[in-house]
Amino acid sequence: MYTSEQVKAYLTHKDDIVSNGAIQYFAESFNYTEGIMERVLDKLSGSLTPDRIYLHLVSSFPQSAETVSRMAKLLSKSSLKGNSRLHIQQTLLSSPPSLLEQVLAELQPLQDETSVKAEEHIRIGQMEPEQLRETLQQMIEASRGLEYDDLEYDYLDYLVNVAISKQALTPEYVISKLEQADPEDTANYESVYYTQAAGKMKLASAVPLLIDYLASTNDLLAEQACDALVRIGSEDVVSRLAERYAKEQDDYFKLYAADCLGRISDPAAEPAVLSLLQKERNLTHATKLAASLCFMGSKQSIPVITKLIESGYDDDYLDLREPLYLNCVMNEVELPQLLEWRKTFL
């Protein structure tokens, strides 16, 4: 399996496919290490095609006074435009309130809403724990019945993060909210946001509920449950997921479970997924398990996945060559097909 330091070295790789693969690894595994945002900004500053960089995935990366200052300066320059500018703005605004305060004066001359949102996030950081908890609950209730695209989800996400950092949400409170919520009620976002909180708080007591949520017909909840299980990421989570996967018949559950297992950084995940792949007879599920092994950086699975590609896999579901290409590059494994495969990704 990859280590975070191993992947960190590829964030500034000259091949955008590889550097974006490294960004995706950190964004989806939550296996952060110090200095990753600095590397992303280094890649951005040296790029002639900034919109090709997966900046849409970096808003949750850990920030420092240095990275926040660098982003504020980037926004002050008119040369940063388009989607890359929007994503840097969102990443900056996702930073902790104490860091936003340090660059507020630089943001105020901008002819957009950056400074207004920064001030609002700073105000959230000044709330007392009880006020944070009540504001979050009120926002969730006010969102009832809205389509996801109509939610103030950036605001809600920020409230969750600050509430957790200020210990405004206790484990007992979050679990009680999950137990009371109807997971199939897509008009109610309570289960979605308290699932997010359970993951960020690493609540082991929530794991059985979160695994059940992977079978939910509420896609947003299933996605949040998957993220939460990855964040908790313990050997117990791996064991429970693998055991349920082996017995489960539901296609969607198995695909979500395979995704979760591939994103968990615990050492138990690699042998668990390898074992499931060896027993899997459904070609789509086998393809997903193979992609998960590539994502986690399983070097020992490279011959197995190469054989699967040669014998036939579900290429309508995903192109397995790209995750295997990234796995080989980051593990410094040479395959004669790699250069030819790479041409198909351009």
GROMACS .gro file of C-alpha atoms in nm:
model
  346
    1MET     CA    1   0.000   0.000   0.000
    2TYR     CA    2   0.103   0.358  -0.056
    3THR     CA    3   0.226   0.570   0.232
    4SER     CA    4   0.115   0.932   0.234
    5GLU     CA    5   0.477   1.047   0.204
    6GLN     CA    6   0.523   0.823  -0.100
    7VAL     CA    7   0.222   0.978  -0.277
    8LYS     CA    8   0.316   1.331  -0.167
    9ALA     CA    9   0.625   1.317  -0.386
   10TYR     CA   10   0.405   1.280  -0.697
   11LEU     CA   11   0.191   1.592  -0.637
   12THR     CA   12   0.434   1.797  -0.848
   13HIS     CA   13   0.499   1.526  -1.108
   14LYS     CA   14   0.540   1.663  -1.461
   15ASP     CA   15   0.273   1.426  -1.592
   16ASP     CA   16  -0.065   1.580  -1.503
   17ILE     CA   17  -0.224   1.234  -1.500
   18VAL     CA   18   0.012   1.130  -1.221
   19SER     CA   19  -0.006   1.453  -1.018
   20ASN     CA   20  -0.386   1.450  -1.042
   21GLY     CA   21  -0.384   1.087  -0.932
   22ALA     CA   22  -0.187   1.191  -0.625
   23ILE     CA   23  -0.436   1.473  -0.552
   24GLN     CA   24  -0.723   1.227  -0.586
   25TYR     CA   25  -0.552   0.984  -0.349
   26PHE     CA   26  -0.536   1.243  -0.069
   27ALA     CA   27  -0.884   1.379  -0.144
   28GLU     CA   28  -1.050   1.038  -0.124
   29SER     CA   29  -0.839   0.857   0.136
   30PHE     CA   30  -0.819   1.152   0.381
   31ASN     CA   31  -0.472   1.013   0.457
   32TYR     CA   32  -0.323   1.360   0.480
   33THR     CA   33   0.036   1.442   0.559
   34GLU     CA   34   0.211   1.771   0.627
   35GLY     CA   35   0.285   1.993   0.328
   36ILE     CA   36   0.049   1.852   0.066
   37MET     CA   37  -0.124   2.183  -0.004
   38GLU     CA   38   0.216   2.350  -0.045
   39ARG     CA   39   0.296   2.091  -0.314
   40VAL     CA   40  -0.035   2.152  -0.492
   41LEU     CA   41   0.035   2.525  -0.502
   42ASP     CA   42   0.386   2.454  -0.632
   43LYS     CA   43   0.231   2.250  -0.913
   44LEU     CA   44  -0.016   2.530  -0.986
   45SER     CA   45   0.250   2.801  -0.996
   46GLY     CA   46   0.455   2.603  -1.249
   47SER     CA   47   0.165   2.505  -1.474
   48LEU     CA   48   0.077   2.661  -1.809
   49THR     CA   49  -0.260   2.482  -1.798
   50PRO     CA   50  -0.393   2.536  -1.443
   51ASP     CA   51  -0.747   2.423  -1.529
   52ARG     CA   52  -0.613   2.073  -1.589
   53ILE     CA   53  -0.512   2.041  -1.222
   54TYR     CA   54  -0.770   1.871  -0.999
   55LEU     CA   55  -0.813   2.179  -0.779
   56HIS     CA   56  -1.180   2.090  -0.729
   57LEU     CA   57  -1.062   1.811  -0.496
   58VAL     CA   58  -0.834   2.007  -0.262
   59SER     CA   59  -1.075   2.220  -0.056
   60SER     CA   60  -1.053   1.983   0.243
   61PHE     CA   61  -0.672   1.963   0.244
   62PRO     CA   62  -0.507   2.088   0.565
   63GLN     CA   63  -0.403   2.453   0.541
   64SER     CA   64  -0.132   2.660   0.703
   65ALA     CA   65  -0.060   3.031   0.735
   66GLU     CA   66   0.173   2.992   0.436
   67THR     CA   67  -0.080   2.825   0.205
   68VAL     CA   68  -0.360   3.065   0.296
   69SER     CA   69  -0.129   3.359   0.227
   70ARG     CA   70  -0.026   3.211  -0.108
   71MET     CA   71  -0.388   3.157  -0.210
   72ALA     CA   72  -0.485   3.511  -0.113
   73LYS     CA   73  -0.202   3.644  -0.331
   74LEU     CA   74  -0.312   3.422  -0.620
   75LEU     CA   75  -0.663   3.564  -0.599
   76SER     CA   76  -0.520   3.915  -0.604
   77LYS     CA   77  -0.362   3.841  -0.942
   78SER     CA   78  -0.583   3.875  -1.247
   79SER     CA   79  -0.378   3.603  -1.423
   80LEU     CA   80  -0.559   3.330  -1.227
   81LYS     CA   81  -0.894   3.293  -1.401
   82GLY     CA   82  -1.164   3.043  -1.484
   83ASN     CA   83  -1.228   2.729  -1.286
   84SER     CA   84  -0.884   2.732  -1.124
   85ARG     CA   85  -0.963   3.069  -0.966
   86LEU     CA   86  -1.302   2.947  -0.840
   87HIS     CA   87  -1.148   2.636  -0.686
   88ILE     CA   88  -0.868   2.831  -0.515
   89GLN     CA   89  -1.132   3.069  -0.379
   90GLN     CA   90  -1.335   2.777  -0.240
   91THR     CA   91  -1.025   2.616  -0.089
   92LEU     CA   92  -0.924   2.941   0.078
   93LEU     CA   93  -1.274   2.990   0.219
   94SER     CA   94  -1.269   2.636   0.358
   95SER     CA   95  -0.968   2.724   0.575
   96PRO     CA   96  -1.005   2.756   0.955
   97PRO     CA   97  -1.138   3.095   1.075
   98SER     CA   98  -0.811   3.183   1.251
   99LEU     CA   99  -0.622   3.155   0.920
  100LEU     CA  100  -0.885   3.352   0.727
  101GLU     CA  101  -0.851   3.638   0.974
  102GLN     CA  102  -0.483   3.673   0.879
  103VAL     CA  103  -0.560   3.744   0.511
  104LEU     CA  104  -0.893   3.926   0.536
  105ALA     CA  105  -0.737   4.265   0.459
  106GLU     CA  106  -0.588   4.124   0.136
  107LEU     CA  107  -0.926   3.985   0.028
  108GLN     CA  108  -1.133   4.299   0.083
  109PRO     CA  109  -1.016   4.484  -0.235
  110LEU     CA  110  -1.129   4.192  -0.456
  111GLN     CA  111  -1.426   4.267  -0.677
  112ASP     CA  112  -1.618   3.955  -0.580
  113GLU     CA  113  -1.782   3.793  -0.276
  114THR     CA  114  -1.463   3.635  -0.136
  115SER     CA  115  -1.418   3.881   0.151
  116VAL     CA  116  -1.789   3.870   0.240
  117LYS     CA  117  -1.782   3.491   0.270
  118ALA     CA  118  -1.452   3.504   0.459
  119GLU     CA  119  -1.608   3.743   0.711
  120GLU     CA  120  -1.905   3.510   0.751
  121HIS     CA  121  -1.676   3.213   0.813
  122ILE     CA  122  -1.476   3.414   1.065
  123ARG     CA  123  -1.807   3.497   1.239
  124ILE     CA  124  -1.891   3.126   1.252
  125GLY     CA  125  -1.557   3.067   1.420
  126GLN     CA  126  -1.651   3.316   1.691
  127MET     CA  127  -1.972   3.132   1.787
  128GLU     CA  128  -1.996   2.952   2.118
  129PRO     CA  129  -2.039   2.571   2.101
  130GLU     CA  130  -2.408   2.578   2.191
  131GLN     CA  131  -2.478   2.843   1.928
  132LEU     CA  132  -2.290   2.641   1.667
  133ARG     CA  133  -2.491   2.329   1.746
  134GLU     CA  134  -2.821   2.517   1.732
  135THR     CA  135  -2.728   2.700   1.409
  136LEU     CA  136  -2.631   2.374   1.239
  137GLN     CA  137  -2.959   2.210   1.339
  138GLN     CA  138  -3.160   2.511   1.228
  139MET     CA  139  -2.985   2.515   0.890
  140ILE     CA  140  -3.050   2.144   0.839
  141GLU     CA  141  -3.417   2.190   0.923
  142ALA     CA  142  -3.443   2.493   0.693
  143SER     CA  143  -3.297   2.283   0.409
  144ARG     CA  144  -3.571   2.023   0.423
  145GLY     CA  145  -3.721   1.952   0.082
  146LEU     CA  146  -3.456   2.141  -0.116
  147GLU     CA  147  -3.267   1.981  -0.404
  148TYR     CA  148  -2.901   1.932  -0.318
  149ASP     CA  149  -2.791   2.194  -0.573
  150ASP     CA  150  -3.014   2.446  -0.395
  151LEU     CA  151  -2.858   2.383  -0.052
  152GLU     CA  152  -2.608   2.617   0.105
  153TYR     CA  153  -2.389   2.310   0.135
  154ASP     CA  154  -2.062   2.503   0.160
  155TYR     CA  155  -2.203   2.687   0.461
  156LEU     CA  156  -2.333   2.362   0.616
  157ASP     CA  157  -2.001   2.185   0.561
  158TYR     CA  158  -1.818   2.473   0.726
  159LEU     CA  159  -2.056   2.470   1.023
  160VAL     CA  160  -1.992   2.099   1.071
  161ASN     CA  161  -1.614   2.149   1.062
  162VAL     CA  162  -1.613   2.437   1.310
  163ALA     CA  163  -1.865   2.263   1.538
  164ILE     CA  164  -1.636   1.960   1.553
  165SER     CA  165  -1.323   2.169   1.612
  166LYS     CA  166  -1.498   2.344   1.904
  167GLN     CA  167  -1.639   2.016   2.040
  168ALA     CA  168  -1.993   2.146   1.999
  169LEU     CA  169  -2.110   1.800   1.889
  170THR     CA  170  -2.070   1.517   2.137
  171PRO     CA  171  -2.061   1.152   2.021
  172GLU     CA  172  -2.387   1.088   2.207
  173TYR     CA  173  -2.558   1.381   2.034
  174VAL     CA  174  -2.449   1.270   1.685
  175ILE     CA  175  -2.547   0.907   1.740
  176SER     CA  176  -2.889   1.010   1.875
  177LYS     CA  177  -2.948   1.223   1.565
  178LEU     CA  178  -2.856   0.932   1.338
  179GLU     CA  179  -3.080   0.691   1.527
  180GLN     CA  180  -3.376   0.930   1.507
  181ALA     CA  181  -3.336   1.019   1.139
  182ASP     CA  182  -3.507   0.832   0.855
  183PRO     CA  183  -3.224   0.744   0.614
  184GLU     CA  184  -3.465   0.695   0.323
  185ASP     CA  185  -3.620   1.041   0.361
  186THR     CA  186  -3.437   1.229   0.085
  187ALA     CA  187  -3.612   1.553   0.178
  188ASN     CA  188  -3.443   1.553   0.520
  189TYR     CA  189  -3.068   1.617   0.531
  190GLU     CA  190  -3.027   1.535   0.900
  191SER     CA  191  -2.891   1.185   0.841
  192VAL     CA  192  -2.656   1.318   0.571
  193TYR     CA  193  -2.492   1.589   0.783
  194TYR     CA  194  -2.470   1.391   1.103
  195THR     CA  195  -2.318   1.105   0.902
  196GLN     CA  196  -2.058   1.354   0.782
  197ALA     CA  197  -1.999   1.458   1.143
  198ALA     CA  198  -1.966   1.096   1.258
  199GLY     CA  199  -1.690   1.038   1.005
  200LYS     CA  200  -1.499   1.354   1.087
  201MET     CA  201  -1.525   1.272   1.458
  202LYS     CA  202  -1.415   0.911   1.386
  203LEU     CA  203  -1.703   0.764   1.585
  204ALA     CA  204  -1.648   0.390   1.605
  205SER     CA  205  -1.993   0.353   1.763
  206ALA     CA  206  -2.150   0.476   1.438
  207VAL     CA  207  -1.987   0.209   1.218
  208PRO     CA  208  -2.278  -0.044   1.213
  209LEU     CA  209  -2.522   0.231   1.112
  210LEU     CA  210  -2.285   0.369   0.850
  211ILE     CA  211  -2.239   0.028   0.691
  212ASP     CA  212  -2.616  -0.014   0.672
  213TYR     CA  213  -2.638   0.327   0.502
  214LEU     CA  214  -2.430   0.195   0.211
  215ALA     CA  215  -2.740   0.003   0.105
  216SER     CA  216  -2.961   0.313   0.121
  217THR     CA  217  -3.156   0.423  -0.185
  218ASN     CA  218  -3.058   0.777  -0.079
  219ASP     CA  219  -2.745   0.815  -0.293
  220LEU     CA  220  -2.619   1.124  -0.111
  221LEU     CA  221  -2.642   0.944   0.222
  222ALA     CA  222  -2.464   0.635   0.085
  223GLU     CA  223  -2.182   0.857  -0.047
  224GLN     CA  224  -2.147   1.038   0.287
  225ALA     CA  225  -2.151   0.705   0.473
  226CYS     CA  226  -1.871   0.579   0.250
  227ASP     CA  227  -1.664   0.892   0.322
  228ALA     CA  228  -1.734   0.854   0.694
  229LEU     CA  229  -1.622   0.491   0.700
  230VAL     CA  230  -1.303   0.584   0.515
  231ARG     CA  231  -1.231   0.861   0.766
  232ILE     CA  232  -1.280   0.620   1.059
  233GLY     CA  233  -1.069   0.372   0.864
  234SER     CA  234  -0.991   0.121   1.137
  235GLU     CA  235  -0.916  -0.250   1.110
  236ASP     CA  236  -1.262  -0.311   1.256
  237VAL     CA  237  -1.422  -0.112   0.972
  238VAL     CA  238  -1.226  -0.318   0.717
  239SER     CA  239  -1.329  -0.645   0.882
  240ARG     CA  240  -1.698  -0.551   0.903
  241LEU     CA  241  -1.709  -0.424   0.544
  242ALA     CA  242  -1.535  -0.730   0.402
  243GLU     CA  243  -1.760  -0.965   0.599
  244ARG     CA  244  -2.076  -0.786   0.484
  245TYR     CA  245  -1.949  -0.769   0.124
  246ALA     CA  246  -1.894  -1.146   0.114
  247LYS     CA  247  -2.256  -1.210   0.215
  248GLU     CA  248  -2.427  -0.919   0.038
  249GLN     CA  249  -2.634  -0.957  -0.279
  250ASP     CA  250  -2.713  -0.590  -0.340
  251ASP     CA  251  -2.507  -0.456  -0.632
  252TYR     CA  252  -2.496  -0.096  -0.512
  253PHE     CA  253  -2.386  -0.197  -0.163
  254LYS     CA  254  -2.101  -0.406  -0.303
  255LEU     CA  255  -1.979  -0.123  -0.526
  256TYR     CA  256  -1.986   0.126  -0.237
  257ALA     CA  257  -1.817  -0.124  -0.004
  258ALA     CA  258  -1.543  -0.195  -0.259
  259ASP     CA  259  -1.489   0.180  -0.297
  260CYS     CA  260  -1.465   0.225   0.082
  261LEU     CA  261  -1.218  -0.061   0.123
  262GLY     CA  262  -0.994   0.075  -0.150
  263ARG     CA  263  -0.976   0.417   0.013
  264ILE     CA  264  -0.899   0.300   0.368
  265SER     CA  265  -0.532   0.330   0.462
  266ASP     CA  266  -0.530   0.060   0.731
  267PRO     CA  267  -0.291  -0.227   0.640
  268ALA     CA  268  -0.578  -0.477   0.677
  269ALA     CA  269  -0.752  -0.334   0.369
  270GLU     CA  270  -0.514  -0.470   0.105
  271PRO     CA  271  -0.535  -0.842   0.196
  272ALA     CA  272  -0.911  -0.806   0.249
  273VAL     CA  273  -0.970  -0.668  -0.101
  274LEU     CA  274  -0.732  -0.920  -0.260
  275SER     CA  275  -0.923  -1.201  -0.094
  276LEU     CA  276  -1.258  -1.064  -0.212
  277LEU     CA  277  -1.127  -1.024  -0.567
  278GLN     CA  278  -1.009  -1.384  -0.580
  279LYS     CA  279  -1.361  -1.503  -0.493
  280GLU     CA  280  -1.560  -1.251  -0.699
  281ARG     CA  281  -1.737  -1.391  -1.008
  282ASN     CA  282  -1.930  -1.078  -1.106
  283LEU     CA  283  -1.716  -0.897  -1.366
  284THR     CA  284  -1.832  -0.546  -1.268
  285HIS     CA  285  -1.763  -0.607  -0.901
  286ALA     CA  286  -1.425  -0.764  -0.983
  287THR     CA  287  -1.339  -0.457  -1.191
  288LYS     CA  288  -1.426  -0.226  -0.901
  289LEU     CA  289  -1.223  -0.433  -0.653
  290ALA     CA  290  -0.925  -0.427  -0.892
  291ALA     CA  291  -0.953  -0.048  -0.925
  292SER     CA  292  -0.964  -0.022  -0.545
  293LEU     CA  293  -0.642  -0.222  -0.517
  294CYS     CA  294  -0.478   0.015  -0.764
  295PHE     CA  295  -0.605   0.320  -0.575
  296MET     CA  296  -0.453   0.202  -0.246
  297GLY     CA  297  -0.125   0.126  -0.425
  298SER     CA  298  -0.121  -0.252  -0.397
  299LYS     CA  299   0.206  -0.350  -0.561
  300GLN     CA  300   0.148  -0.723  -0.517
  301SER     CA  301  -0.182  -0.703  -0.706
  302ILE     CA  302  -0.026  -0.560  -1.027
  303PRO     CA  303   0.022  -0.902  -1.196
  304VAL     CA  304  -0.333  -1.006  -1.098
  305ILE     CA  305  -0.487  -0.688  -1.241
  306THR     CA  306  -0.272  -0.704  -1.554
  307LYS     CA  307  -0.406  -1.054  -1.614
  308LEU     CA  308  -0.763  -0.933  -1.555
  309ILE     CA  309  -0.718  -0.661  -1.817
  310GLU     CA  310  -0.580  -0.913  -2.065
  311SER     CA  311  -0.857  -1.168  -2.005
  312GLY     CA  312  -1.138  -0.912  -2.007
  313TYR     CA  313  -1.304  -0.685  -1.753
  314ASP     CA  314  -1.605  -0.453  -1.745
  315ASP     CA  315  -1.464  -0.165  -1.948
  316ASP     CA  316  -1.813  -0.016  -1.977
  317TYR     CA  317  -1.801   0.043  -1.600
  318LEU     CA  318  -1.451   0.192  -1.588
  319ASP     CA  319  -1.120   0.191  -1.773
  320LEU     CA  320  -0.899  -0.021  -1.548
  321ARG     CA  321  -0.584   0.072  -1.738
  322GLU     CA  322  -0.564   0.423  -1.589
  323PRO     CA  323  -0.567   0.319  -1.219
  324LEU     CA  324  -0.317   0.044  -1.301
  325TYR     CA  325  -0.098   0.297  -1.484
  326LEU     CA  326  -0.094   0.519  -1.175
  327ASN     CA  327  -0.027   0.222  -0.948
  328CYS     CA  328   0.272   0.120  -1.160
  329VAL     CA  329   0.417   0.473  -1.184
  330MET     CA  330   0.392   0.540  -0.810
  331ASN     CA  331   0.531   0.196  -0.725
  332GLU     CA  332   0.806   0.229  -0.989
  333VAL     CA  333   0.695  -0.085  -1.171
  334GLU     CA  334   0.763  -0.104  -1.544
  335LEU     CA  335   0.510  -0.266  -1.778
  336PRO     CA  336   0.558  -0.264  -2.156
  337GLN     CA  337   0.198  -0.148  -2.205
  338LEU     CA  338   0.222   0.167  -1.992
  339LEU     CA  339   0.327   0.420  -2.256
  340GLU     CA  340   0.068   0.292  -2.501
  341TRP     CA  341  -0.203   0.304  -2.236
  342ARG     CA  342  -0.109   0.659  -2.141
  343LYS     CA  343  -0.181   0.779  -2.494
  344THR     CA  344  -0.543   0.673  -2.450
  345PHE     CA  345  -0.586   0.899  -2.144
  346LEU     CA  346  -0.483   1.221  -2.321
   0.00000   0.00000   0.00000
